[in-house]
Short mmCIF file of C-alpha atoms in Angstrom, two decimals:
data_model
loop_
_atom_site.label_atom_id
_atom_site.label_comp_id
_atom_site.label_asym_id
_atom_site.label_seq_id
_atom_site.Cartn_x
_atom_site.Cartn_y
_atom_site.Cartn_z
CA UNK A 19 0.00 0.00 0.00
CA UNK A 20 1.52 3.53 -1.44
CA UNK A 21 2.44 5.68 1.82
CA UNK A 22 1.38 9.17 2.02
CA UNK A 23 3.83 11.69 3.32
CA UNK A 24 2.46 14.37 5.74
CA UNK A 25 4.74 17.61 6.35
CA UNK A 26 4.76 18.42 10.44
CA UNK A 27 4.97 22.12 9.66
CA UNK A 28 3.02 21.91 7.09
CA UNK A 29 0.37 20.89 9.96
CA UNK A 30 1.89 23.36 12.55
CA UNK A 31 0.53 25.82 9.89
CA UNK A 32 -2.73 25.41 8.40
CA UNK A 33 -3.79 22.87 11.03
CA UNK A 34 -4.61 20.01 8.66
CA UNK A 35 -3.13 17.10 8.35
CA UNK A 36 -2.75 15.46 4.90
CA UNK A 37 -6.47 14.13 4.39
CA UNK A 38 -7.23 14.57 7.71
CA UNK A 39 -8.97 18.17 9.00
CA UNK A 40 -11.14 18.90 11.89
CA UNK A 41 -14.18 19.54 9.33
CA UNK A 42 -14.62 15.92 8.35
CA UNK A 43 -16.88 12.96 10.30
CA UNK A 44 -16.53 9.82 11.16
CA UNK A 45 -17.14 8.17 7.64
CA UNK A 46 -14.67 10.32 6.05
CA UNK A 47 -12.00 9.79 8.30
CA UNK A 48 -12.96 5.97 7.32
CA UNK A 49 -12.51 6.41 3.52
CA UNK A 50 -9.34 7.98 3.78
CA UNK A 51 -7.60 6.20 6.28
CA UNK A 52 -9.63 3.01 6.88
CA UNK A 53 -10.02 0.99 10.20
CA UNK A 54 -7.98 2.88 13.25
CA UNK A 55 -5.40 0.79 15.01
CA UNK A 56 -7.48 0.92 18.25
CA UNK A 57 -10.63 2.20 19.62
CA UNK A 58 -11.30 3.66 23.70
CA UNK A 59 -14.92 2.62 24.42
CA UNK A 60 -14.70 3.07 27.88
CA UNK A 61 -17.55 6.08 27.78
CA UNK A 62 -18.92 5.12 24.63
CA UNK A 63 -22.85 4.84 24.86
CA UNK A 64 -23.45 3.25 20.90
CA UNK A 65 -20.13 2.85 18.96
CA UNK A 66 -16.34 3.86 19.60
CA UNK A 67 -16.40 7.65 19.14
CA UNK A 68 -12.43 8.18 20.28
CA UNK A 69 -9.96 6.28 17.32
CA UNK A 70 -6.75 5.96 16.96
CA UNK A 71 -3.99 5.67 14.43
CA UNK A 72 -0.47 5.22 15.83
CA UNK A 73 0.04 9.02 17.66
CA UNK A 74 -2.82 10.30 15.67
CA UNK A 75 -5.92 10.09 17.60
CA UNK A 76 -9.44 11.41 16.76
CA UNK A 77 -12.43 12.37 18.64
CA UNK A 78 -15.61 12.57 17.22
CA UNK A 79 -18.92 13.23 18.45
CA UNK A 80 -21.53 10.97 20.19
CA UNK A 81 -24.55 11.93 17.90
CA UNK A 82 -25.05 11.02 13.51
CA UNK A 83 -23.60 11.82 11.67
CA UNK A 84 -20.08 12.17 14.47
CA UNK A 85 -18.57 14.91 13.03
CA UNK A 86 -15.18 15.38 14.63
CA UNK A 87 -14.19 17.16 17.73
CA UNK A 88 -10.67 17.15 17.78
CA UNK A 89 -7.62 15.62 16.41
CA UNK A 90 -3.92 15.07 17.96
CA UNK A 91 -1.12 14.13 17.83
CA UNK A 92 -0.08 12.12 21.43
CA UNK A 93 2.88 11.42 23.49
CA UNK A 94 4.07 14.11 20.59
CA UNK A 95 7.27 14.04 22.88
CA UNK A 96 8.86 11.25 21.67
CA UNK A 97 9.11 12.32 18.05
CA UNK A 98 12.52 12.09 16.58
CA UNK A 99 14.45 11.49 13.58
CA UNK A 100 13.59 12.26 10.34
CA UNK A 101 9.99 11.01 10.36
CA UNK A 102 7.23 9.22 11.91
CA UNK A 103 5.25 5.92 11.01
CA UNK A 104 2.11 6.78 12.13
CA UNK A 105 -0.21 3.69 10.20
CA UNK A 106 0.27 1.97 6.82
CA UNK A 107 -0.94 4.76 5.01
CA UNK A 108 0.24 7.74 6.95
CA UNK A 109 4.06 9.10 7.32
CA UNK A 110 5.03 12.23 9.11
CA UNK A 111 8.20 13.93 8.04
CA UNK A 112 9.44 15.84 11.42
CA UNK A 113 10.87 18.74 9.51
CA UNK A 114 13.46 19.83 11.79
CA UNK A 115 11.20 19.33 14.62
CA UNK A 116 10.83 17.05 17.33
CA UNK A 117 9.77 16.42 20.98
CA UNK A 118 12.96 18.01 21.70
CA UNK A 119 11.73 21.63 20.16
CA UNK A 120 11.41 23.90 23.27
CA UNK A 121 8.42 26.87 22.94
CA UNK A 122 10.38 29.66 21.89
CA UNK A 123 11.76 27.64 18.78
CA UNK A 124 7.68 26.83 17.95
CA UNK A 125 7.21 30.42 18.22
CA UNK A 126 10.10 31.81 15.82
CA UNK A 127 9.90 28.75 13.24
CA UNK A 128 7.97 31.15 10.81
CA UNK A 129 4.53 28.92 11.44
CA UNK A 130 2.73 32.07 12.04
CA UNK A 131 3.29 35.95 12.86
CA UNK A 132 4.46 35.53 16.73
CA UNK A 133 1.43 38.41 17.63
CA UNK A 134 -1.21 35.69 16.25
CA UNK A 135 0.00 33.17 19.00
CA UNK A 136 -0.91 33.01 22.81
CA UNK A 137 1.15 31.63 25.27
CA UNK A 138 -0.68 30.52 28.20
CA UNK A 139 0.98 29.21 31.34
CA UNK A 140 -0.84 28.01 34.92
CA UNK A 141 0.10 26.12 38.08
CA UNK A 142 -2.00 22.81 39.05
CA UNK A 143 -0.16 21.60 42.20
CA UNK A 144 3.48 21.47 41.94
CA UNK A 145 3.78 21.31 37.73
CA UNK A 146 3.40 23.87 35.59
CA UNK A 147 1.38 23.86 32.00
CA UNK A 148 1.89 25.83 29.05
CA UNK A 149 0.06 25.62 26.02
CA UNK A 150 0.75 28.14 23.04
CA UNK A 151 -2.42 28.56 20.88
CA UNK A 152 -2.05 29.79 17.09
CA UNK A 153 -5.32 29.17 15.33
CA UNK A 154 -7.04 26.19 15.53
CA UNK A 155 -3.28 24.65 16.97
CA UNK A 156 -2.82 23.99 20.34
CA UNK A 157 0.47 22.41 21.73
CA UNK A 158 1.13 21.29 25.06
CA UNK A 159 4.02 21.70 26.93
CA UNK A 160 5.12 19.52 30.54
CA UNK A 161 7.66 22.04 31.95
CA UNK A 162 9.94 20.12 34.34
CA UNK A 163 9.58 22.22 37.93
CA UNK A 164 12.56 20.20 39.96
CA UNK A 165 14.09 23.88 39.89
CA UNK A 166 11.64 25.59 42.27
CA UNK A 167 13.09 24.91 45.37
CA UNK A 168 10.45 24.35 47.70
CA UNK A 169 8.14 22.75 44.46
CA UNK A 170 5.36 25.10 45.19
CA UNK A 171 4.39 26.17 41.29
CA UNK A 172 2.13 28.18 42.59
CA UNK A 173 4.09 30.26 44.25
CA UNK A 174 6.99 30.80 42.37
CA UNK A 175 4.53 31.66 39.66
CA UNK A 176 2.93 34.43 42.34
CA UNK A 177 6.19 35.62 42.96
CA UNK A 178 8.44 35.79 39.77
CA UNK A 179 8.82 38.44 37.04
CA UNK A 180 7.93 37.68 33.32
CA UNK A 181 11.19 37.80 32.35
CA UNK A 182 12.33 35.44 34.87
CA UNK A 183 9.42 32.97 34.46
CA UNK A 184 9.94 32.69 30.97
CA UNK A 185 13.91 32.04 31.07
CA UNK A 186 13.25 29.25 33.91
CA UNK A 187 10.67 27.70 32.11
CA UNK A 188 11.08 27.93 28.12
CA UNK A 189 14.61 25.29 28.63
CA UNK A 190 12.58 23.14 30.99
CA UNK A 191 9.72 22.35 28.88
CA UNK A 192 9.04 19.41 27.10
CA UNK A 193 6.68 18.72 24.46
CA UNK A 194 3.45 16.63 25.38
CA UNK A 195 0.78 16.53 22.95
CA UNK A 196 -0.76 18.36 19.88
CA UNK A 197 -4.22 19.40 19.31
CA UNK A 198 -5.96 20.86 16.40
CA UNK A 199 -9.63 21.91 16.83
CA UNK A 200 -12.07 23.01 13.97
CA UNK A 201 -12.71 26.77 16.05
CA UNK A 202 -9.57 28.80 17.13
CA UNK A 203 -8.02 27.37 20.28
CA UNK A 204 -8.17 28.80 23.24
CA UNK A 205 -6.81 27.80 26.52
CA UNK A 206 -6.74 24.69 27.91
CA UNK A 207 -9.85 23.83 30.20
CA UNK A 208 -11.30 27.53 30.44
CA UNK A 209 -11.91 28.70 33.74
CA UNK A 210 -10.05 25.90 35.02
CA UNK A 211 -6.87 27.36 36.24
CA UNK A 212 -5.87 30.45 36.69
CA UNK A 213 -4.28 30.99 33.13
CA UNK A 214 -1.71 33.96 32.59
CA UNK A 215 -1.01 34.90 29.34
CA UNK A 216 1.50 36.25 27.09
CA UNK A 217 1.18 37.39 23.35
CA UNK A 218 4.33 35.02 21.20
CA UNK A 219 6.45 38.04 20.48
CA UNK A 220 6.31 39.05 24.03
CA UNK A 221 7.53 35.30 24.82
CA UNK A 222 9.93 35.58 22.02
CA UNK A 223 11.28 39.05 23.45
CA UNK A 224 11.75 37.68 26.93
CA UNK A 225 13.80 34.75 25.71
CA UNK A 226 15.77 36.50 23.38
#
């Protein structure tokens, strides 16, 4: 079976992904990439609504005709090399990329204008989150807090400058997963947390 090879900033940019976009349902995702590896039916009420293909996993929605709800691309930090075998159809070439590529590289890659992305950052217990939002792209970052010396995010969120903030985290972070949505994205769980934000270039200024 001929291979089809997907570009990873190609994706970054437009926030499709070879035949796949966040417009299409269930039955197309079916005709272009046939059976998914796996299904989760753990809260499915009539069939599997969550698929997956290798990283690539798909959520569509409970009702007919299950449009989709989301794509990603999971455990997006372990991407390396030169490409990606995602099914028998579907190859990813990294581009430069990989799990490796730290925020600040995202953000002055030439995916988009730095001003058109949002970097959001919040503390849940003693980690820290950061997503940066350009579109309908949304990438997740872990940010490793073994730094903060008495490992209350929180606080040393409370209590740092920008500038600092940004130098401490941007090295630390690691990439976790990759969303694209078929609205702009917005920050993760609204309402949630107690999101800060920062427009790119700001980020971009900070680390530069």
């Amino acid at each position: 079976m001929t291979k089809q090879l997907l570009s990873f900033r190609d994706f970054l940019r437009t926030g499709t992904f070879g035949p796949v976009s966040p417009s299409l349902k269930m039955i197309d995702i079916a005709n272009v990439l046939g059976p998914p590896d796996g299904w989760i039916t753990e809260h499915a009420e009539t069939i599997p609504v969550y698929w997956t293909f290798g990283k690539l996993e798909i959520s569509f929605g409970e009702e007919a005709p299950h449009r989709m709800n989301w794509f990603q691309i999971e455990e997006a930090g372990y991407l390396e090399g030169d490409f990606e075998i995602l099914t028998d159809r579907l190859v990813l070439t990294l581009d430069g990329f990989s799990g490796h590529t730290k925020p600040s590289e995202f953000l002055a890659a030439g995916l988009w204008a730095p001003e058109d992305a949002a970097v959001f950052y919040a503390a849940l217990s003693d980690d820290i989150m950061l997503n940066i939002c350009a579109g309908s792209i949304q990438i997740h970052f872990r940010v490793d807090t073994d730094f903060i010396e008495d490992g209350d995010a929180q606080k040393y969120l409370a209590s740092s400058t920008v500038s600092q903030l940004v130098s401490d985290i941007d090295s630390r972070a690691t990439l976790d997963s990759i969303y694209c949505y078929s609205q702009p994205a917005f920050e993760e769980i609204p309402g949630a947390f107690d999101w800060n934000l920062l427009n790119g270039r700001d980020y971009l200024e900070v680390v530069r």
